[in-house]
Amino acid sequence: MQIQGTGQLVTLAHRLRAAGGPRLRRNFTRRIRRAAEPLHRDLQQAIRTVNLTGTGRRGRGGPSPTTRPLRALLAGAVRISVRAGTQPGARVWTDRSRLPPDVRNMPWVIESGRVRHPVFGNRRRWATQTARPAGWWSRTVRAGTPRMTAEVARIVDDVRRDLE
């Protein structure tokens, strides 16, 4: 079976509601969530391992003057949500509301591969850092999509077999 858009999932959700009731729906959503969890973990690991290198003077520096580690903060904002209603499916996303206002765009800035920021908040002095490898989100999603598609197809087949 191959999923062609969300039409098949919507039809399946209607049949779940009519035939299986809450038990079948809970089982369906739990299995969909489990199928999306590896991608969720991979995205969190990808942002934790992005290397931000600067072009400034070497030999200076030291520990960050802030108490919030950036990569861990961004990894904590990667969320997963599952819907089983009229638009069923799983969504892995970055929740901007879990980030402080000054770094809300940082996941997308790091995705582009170039981070430009003021040096310790000094707006007259700027630094540019490169994120290696660039595309932490898109590469990880591209690598995890075939696995998720196969798993969701297997789940949909199992549930359809239960309904027939």
C-alpha positions as protocol buffer text, in pm:
chain_id: "A"
residue {
  index: 1
  type: MET
  ca { x: 0 y: 0 z: 0 }
}
residue {
  index: 2
  type: GLN
  ca { x: 116 y: 349 z: -75 }
}
residue {
  index: 3
  type: ILE
  ca { x: -28 y: 657 z: 93 }
}
residue {
  index: 4
  type: GLN
  ca { x: -145 y: 910 z: -164 }
}
residue {
  index: 5
  type: GLY
  ca { x: -197 y: 1233 z: 28 }
}
residue {
  index: 6
  type: THR
  ca { x: -407 y: 1254 z: 339 }
}
residue {
  index: 7
  type: GLY
  ca { x: -726 y: 1127 z: 175 }
}
residue {
  index: 8
  type: GLN
  ca { x: -664 y: 767 z: 273 }
}
residue {
  index: 9
  type: LEU
  ca { x: -579 y: 864 z: 631 }
}
residue {
  index: 10
  type: VAL
  ca { x: -895 y: 1076 z: 656 }
}
residue {
  index: 11
  type: THR
  ca { x: -1108 y: 788 z: 527 }
}
residue {
  index: 12
  type: LEU
  ca { x: -936 y: 557 z: 773 }
}
residue {
  index: 13
  type: ALA
  ca { x: -1003 y: 800 z: 1060 }
}
residue {
  index: 14
  type: HIS
  ca { x: -1375 y: 807 z: 975 }
}
residue {
  index: 15
  type: ARG
  ca { x: -1387 y: 429 z: 964 }
}
residue {
  index: 16
  type: LEU
  ca { x: -1198 y: 411 z: 1294 }
}
residue {
  index: 17
  type: ARG
  ca { x: -1455 y: 635 z: 1456 }
}
residue {
  index: 18
  type: ALA
  ca { x: -1743 y: 429 z: 1318 }
}
residue {
  index: 19
  type: ALA
  ca { x: -1605 y: 79 z: 1371 }
}
residue {
  index: 20
  type: GLY
  ca { x: -1334 y: 59 z: 1630 }
}
residue {
  index: 21
  type: GLY
  ca { x: -1419 y: 328 z: 1876 }
}
residue {
  index: 22
  type: PRO
  ca { x: -1179 y: 477 z: 2129 }
}
residue {
  index: 23
  type: ARG
  ca { x: -968 y: 166 z: 2184 }
}
residue {
  index: 24
  type: LEU
  ca { x: -875 y: 134 z: 1818 }
}
residue {
  index: 25
  type: ARG
  ca { x: -809 y: 508 z: 1792 }
}
residue {
  index: 26
  type: ARG
  ca { x: -581 y: 507 z: 2097 }
}
residue {
  index: 27
  type: ASN
  ca { x: -391 y: 212 z: 1952 }
}
residue {
  index: 28
  type: PHE
  ca { x: -362 y: 390 z: 1616 }
}
residue {
  index: 29
  type: THR
  ca { x: -233 y: 717 z: 1764 }
}
residue {
  index: 30
  type: ARG
  ca { x: 9 y: 538 z: 1996 }
}
residue {
  index: 31
  type: ARG
  ca { x: 160 y: 347 z: 1706 }
}
residue {
  index: 32
  type: ILE
  ca { x: 182 y: 660 z: 1487 }
}
residue {
  index: 33
  type: ARG
  ca { x: 360 y: 842 z: 1772 }
}
residue {
  index: 34
  type: ARG
  ca { x: 601 y: 551 z: 1809 }
}
residue {
  index: 35
  type: ALA
  ca { x: 671 y: 567 z: 1436 }
}
residue {
  index: 36
  type: ALA
  ca { x: 758 y: 938 z: 1460 }
}
residue {
  index: 37
  type: GLU
  ca { x: 970 y: 915 z: 1777 }
}
residue {
  index: 38
  type: PRO
  ca { x: 1292 y: 804 z: 1601 }
}
residue {
  index: 39
  type: LEU
  ca { x: 1277 y: 1113 z: 1379 }
}
residue {
  index: 40
  type: HIS
  ca { x: 1213 y: 1327 z: 1687 }
}
residue {
  index: 41
  type: ARG
  ca { x: 1521 y: 1181 z: 1860 }
}
residue {
  index: 42
  type: ASP
  ca { x: 1731 y: 1214 z: 1543 }
}
residue {
  index: 43
  type: LEU
  ca { x: 1641 y: 1584 z: 1512 }
}
residue {
  index: 44
  type: GLN
  ca { x: 1729 y: 1648 z: 1874 }
}
residue {
  index: 45
  type: GLN
  ca { x: 2060 y: 1468 z: 1831 }
}
residue {
  index: 46
  type: ALA
  ca { x: 2132 y: 1655 z: 1508 }
}
residue {
  index: 47
  type: ILE
  ca { x: 2097 y: 1999 z: 1670 }
}
residue {
  index: 48
  type: ARG
  ca { x: 2304 y: 1888 z: 1971 }
}
residue {
  index: 49
  type: THR
  ca { x: 2591 y: 1785 z: 1745 }
}
residue {
  index: 50
  type: VAL
  ca { x: 2595 y: 2085 z: 1507 }
}
residue {
  index: 51
  type: ASN
  ca { x: 2940 y: 2242 z: 1519 }
}
residue {
  index: 52
  type: LEU
  ca { x: 2935 y: 2623 z: 1532 }
}
residue {
  index: 53
  type: THR
  ca { x: 3278 y: 2754 z: 1434 }
}
residue {
  index: 54
  type: GLY
  ca { x: 3377 y: 3118 z: 1436 }
}
residue {
  index: 55
  type: THR
  ca { x: 3616 y: 3318 z: 1225 }
}
residue {
  index: 56
  type: GLY
  ca { x: 3736 y: 3542 z: 1506 }
}
residue {
  index: 57
  type: ARG
  ca { x: 4059 y: 3545 z: 1702 }
}
residue {
  index: 58
  type: ARG
  ca { x: 4180 y: 3210 z: 1827 }
}
residue {
  index: 59
  type: GLY
  ca { x: 4304 y: 3140 z: 2176 }
}
residue {
  index: 60
  type: ARG
  ca { x: 4050 y: 3365 z: 2340 }
}
residue {
  index: 61
  type: GLY
  ca { x: 3720 y: 3262 z: 2477 }
}
residue {
  index: 62
  type: GLY
  ca { x: 3627 y: 3021 z: 2745 }
}
residue {
  index: 63
  type: PRO
  ca { x: 3301 y: 2904 z: 2888 }
}
residue {
  index: 64
  type: SER
  ca { x: 2984 y: 3077 z: 2779 }
}
residue {
  index: 65
  type: PRO
  ca { x: 2889 y: 3374 z: 2998 }
}
residue {
  index: 66
  type: THR
  ca { x: 2525 y: 3261 z: 2987 }
}
residue {
  index: 67
  type: THR
  ca { x: 2375 y: 2978 z: 3187 }
}
residue {
  index: 68
  type: ARG
  ca { x: 2175 y: 2839 z: 2897 }
}
residue {
  index: 69
  type: PRO
  ca { x: 2350 y: 2605 z: 2655 }
}
residue {
  index: 70
  type: LEU
  ca { x: 2217 y: 2692 z: 2308 }
}
residue {
  index: 71
  type: ARG
  ca { x: 2210 y: 2347 z: 2148 }
}
residue {
  index: 72
  type: ALA
  ca { x: 2035 y: 2183 z: 2444 }
}
residue {
  index: 73
  type: LEU
  ca { x: 1784 y: 2467 z: 2451 }
}
residue {
  index: 74
  type: LEU
  ca { x: 1705 y: 2418 z: 2081 }
}
residue {
  index: 75
  type: ALA
  ca { x: 1685 y: 2039 z: 2119 }
}
residue {
  index: 76
  type: GLY
  ca { x: 1430 y: 2083 z: 2397 }
}
residue {
  index: 77
  type: ALA
  ca { x: 1209 y: 2285 z: 2163 }
}
residue {
  index: 78
  type: VAL
  ca { x: 1174 y: 2002 z: 1909 }
}
residue {
  index: 79
  type: ARG
  ca { x: 829 y: 1855 z: 1973 }
}
residue {
  index: 80
  type: ILE
  ca { x: 605 y: 1582 z: 1839 }
}
residue {
  index: 81
  type: SER
  ca { x: 227 y: 1585 z: 1810 }
}
residue {
  index: 82
  type: VAL
  ca { x: -16 y: 1323 z: 1679 }
}
residue {
  index: 83
  type: ARG
  ca { x: -368 y: 1383 z: 1549 }
}
residue {
  index: 84
  type: ALA
  ca { x: -630 y: 1119 z: 1483 }
}
residue {
  index: 85
  type: GLY
  ca { x: -928 y: 1341 z: 1398 }
}
residue {
  index: 86
  type: THR
  ca { x: -1022 y: 1470 z: 1056 }
}
residue {
  index: 87
  type: GLN
  ca { x: -656 y: 1534 z: 964 }
}
residue {
  index: 88
  type: PRO
  ca { x: -471 y: 1234 z: 1109 }
}
residue {
  index: 89
  type: GLY
  ca { x: -96 y: 1212 z: 1118 }
}
residue {
  index: 90
  type: ALA
  ca { x: 217 y: 1296 z: 1312 }
}
residue {
  index: 91
  type: ARG
  ca { x: 400 y: 1624 z: 1312 }
}
residue {
  index: 92
  type: VAL
  ca { x: 754 y: 1687 z: 1435 }
}
residue {
  index: 93
  type: TRP
  ca { x: 815 y: 2060 z: 1477 }
}
residue {
  index: 94
  type: THR
  ca { x: 1012 y: 2325 z: 1661 }
}
residue {
  index: 95
  type: ASP
  ca { x: 799 y: 2495 z: 1923 }
}
residue {
  index: 96
  type: ARG
  ca { x: 905 y: 2859 z: 1922 }
}
residue {
  index: 97
  type: SER
  ca { x: 712 y: 2926 z: 2243 }
}
residue {
  index: 98
  type: ARG
  ca { x: 959 y: 2703 z: 2431 }
}
residue {
  index: 99
  type: LEU
  ca { x: 1248 y: 2929 z: 2327 }
}
residue {
  index: 100
  type: PRO
  ca { x: 1348 y: 3263 z: 2479 }
}
residue {
  index: 101
  type: PRO
  ca { x: 1255 y: 3562 z: 2258 }
}
residue {
  index: 102
  type: ASP
  ca { x: 1615 y: 3635 z: 2157 }
}
residue {
  index: 103
  type: VAL
  ca { x: 1671 y: 3289 z: 2004 }
}
residue {
  index: 104
  type: ARG
  ca { x: 1329 y: 3214 z: 1854 }
}
residue {
  index: 105
  type: ASN
  ca { x: 1465 y: 3215 z: 1496 }
}
residue {
  index: 106
  type: MET
  ca { x: 1788 y: 3033 z: 1580 }
}
residue {
  index: 107
  type: PRO
  ca { x: 1680 y: 2685 z: 1453 }
}
residue {
  index: 108
  type: TRP
  ca { x: 1625 y: 2829 z: 1105 }
}
residue {
  index: 109
  type: VAL
  ca { x: 1936 y: 3046 z: 1119 }
}
residue {
  index: 110
  type: ILE
  ca { x: 2147 y: 2741 z: 1204 }
}
residue {
  index: 111
  type: GLU
  ca { x: 1966 y: 2547 z: 930 }
}
residue {
  index: 112
  type: SER
  ca { x: 2095 y: 2804 z: 677 }
}
residue {
  index: 113
  type: GLY
  ca { x: 2454 y: 2740 z: 790 }
}
residue {
  index: 114
  type: ARG
  ca { x: 2551 y: 3097 z: 881 }
}
residue {
  index: 115
  type: VAL
  ca { x: 2492 y: 3256 z: 1222 }
}
residue {
  index: 116
  type: ARG
  ca { x: 2563 y: 3628 z: 1253 }
}
residue {
  index: 117
  type: HIS
  ca { x: 2529 y: 3779 z: 1599 }
}
residue {
  index: 118
  type: PRO
  ca { x: 2654 y: 4065 z: 1817 }
}
residue {
  index: 119
  type: VAL
  ca { x: 2955 y: 3982 z: 2032 }
}
residue {
  index: 120
  type: PHE
  ca { x: 2825 y: 3949 z: 2388 }
}
residue {
  index: 121
  type: GLY
  ca { x: 2532 y: 4176 z: 2304 }
}
residue {
  index: 122
  type: ASN
  ca { x: 2752 y: 4460 z: 2176 }
}
residue {
  index: 123
  type: ARG
  ca { x: 2565 y: 4581 z: 1867 }
}
residue {
  index: 124
  type: ARG
  ca { x: 2872 y: 4764 z: 1734 }
}
residue {
  index: 125
  type: ARG
  ca { x: 3072 y: 4443 z: 1708 }
}
residue {
  index: 126
  type: TRP
  ca { x: 2942 y: 4142 z: 1514 }
}
residue {
  index: 127
  type: ALA
  ca { x: 3068 y: 3789 z: 1464 }
}
residue {
  index: 128
  type: THR
  ca { x: 2984 y: 3531 z: 1201 }
}
residue {
  index: 129
  type: GLN
  ca { x: 2982 y: 3162 z: 1278 }
}
residue {
  index: 130
  type: THR
  ca { x: 2925 y: 2873 z: 1040 }
}
residue {
  index: 131
  type: ALA
  ca { x: 2716 y: 2572 z: 1127 }
}
residue {
  index: 132
  type: ARG
  ca { x: 2869 y: 2248 z: 1011 }
}
residue {
  index: 133
  type: PRO
  ca { x: 2702 y: 2054 z: 874 }
}
residue {
  index: 134
  type: ALA
  ca { x: 2445 y: 2301 z: 741 }
}
residue {
  index: 135
  type: GLY
  ca { x: 2088 y: 2184 z: 696 }
}
residue {
  index: 136
  type: TRP
  ca { x: 2055 y: 1995 z: 1026 }
}
residue {
  index: 137
  type: TRP
  ca { x: 1675 y: 1985 z: 994 }
}
residue {
  index: 138
  type: SER
  ca { x: 1629 y: 1914 z: 623 }
}
residue {
  index: 139
  type: ARG
  ca { x: 1901 y: 1646 z: 606 }
}
residue {
  index: 140
  type: THR
  ca { x: 1763 y: 1465 z: 910 }
}
residue {
  index: 141
  type: VAL
  ca { x: 1404 y: 1477 z: 786 }
}
residue {
  index: 142
  type: ARG
  ca { x: 1511 y: 1359 z: 440 }
}
residue {
  index: 143
  type: ALA
  ca { x: 1698 y: 1066 z: 595 }
}
residue {
  index: 144
  type: GLY
  ca { x: 1408 y: 971 z: 826 }
}
residue {
  index: 145
  type: THR
  ca { x: 1120 y: 1006 z: 579 }
}
residue {
  index: 146
  type: PRO
  ca { x: 1147 y: 661 z: 411 }
}
residue {
  index: 147
  type: ARG
  ca { x: 1151 y: 485 z: 748 }
}
residue {
  index: 148
  type: MET
  ca { x: 850 y: 681 z: 874 }
}
residue {
  index: 149
  type: THR
  ca { x: 656 y: 633 z: 551 }
}
residue {
  index: 150
  type: ALA
  ca { x: 712 y: 257 z: 562 }
}
residue {
  index: 151
  type: GLU
  ca { x: 612 y: 238 z: 929 }
}
residue {
  index: 152
  type: VAL
  ca { x: 295 y: 445 z: 880 }
}
residue {
  index: 153
  type: ALA
  ca { x: 201 y: 233 z: 579 }
}
residue {
  index: 154
  type: ARG
  ca { x: 243 y: -80 z: 791 }
}
residue {
  index: 155
  type: ILE
  ca { x: 27 y: 69 z: 1068 }
}
residue {
  index: 156
  type: VAL
  ca { x: -244 y: 174 z: 824 }
}
residue {
  index: 157
  type: ASP
  ca { x: -245 y: -178 z: 672 }
}
residue {
  index: 158
  type: ASP
  ca { x: -277 y: -336 z: 1017 }
}
residue {
  index: 159
  type: VAL
  ca { x: -564 y: -109 z: 1115 }
}
residue {
  index: 160
  type: ARG
  ca { x: -738 y: -159 z: 782 }
}
residue {
  index: 161
  type: ARG
  ca { x: -711 y: -536 z: 829 }
}
residue {
  index: 162
  type: ASP
  ca { x: -870 y: -496 z: 1174 }
}
residue {
  index: 163
  type: LEU
  ca { x: -1157 y: -299 z: 1024 }
}
residue {
  index: 164
  type: GLU
  ca { x: -1231 y: -550 z: 747 }
}
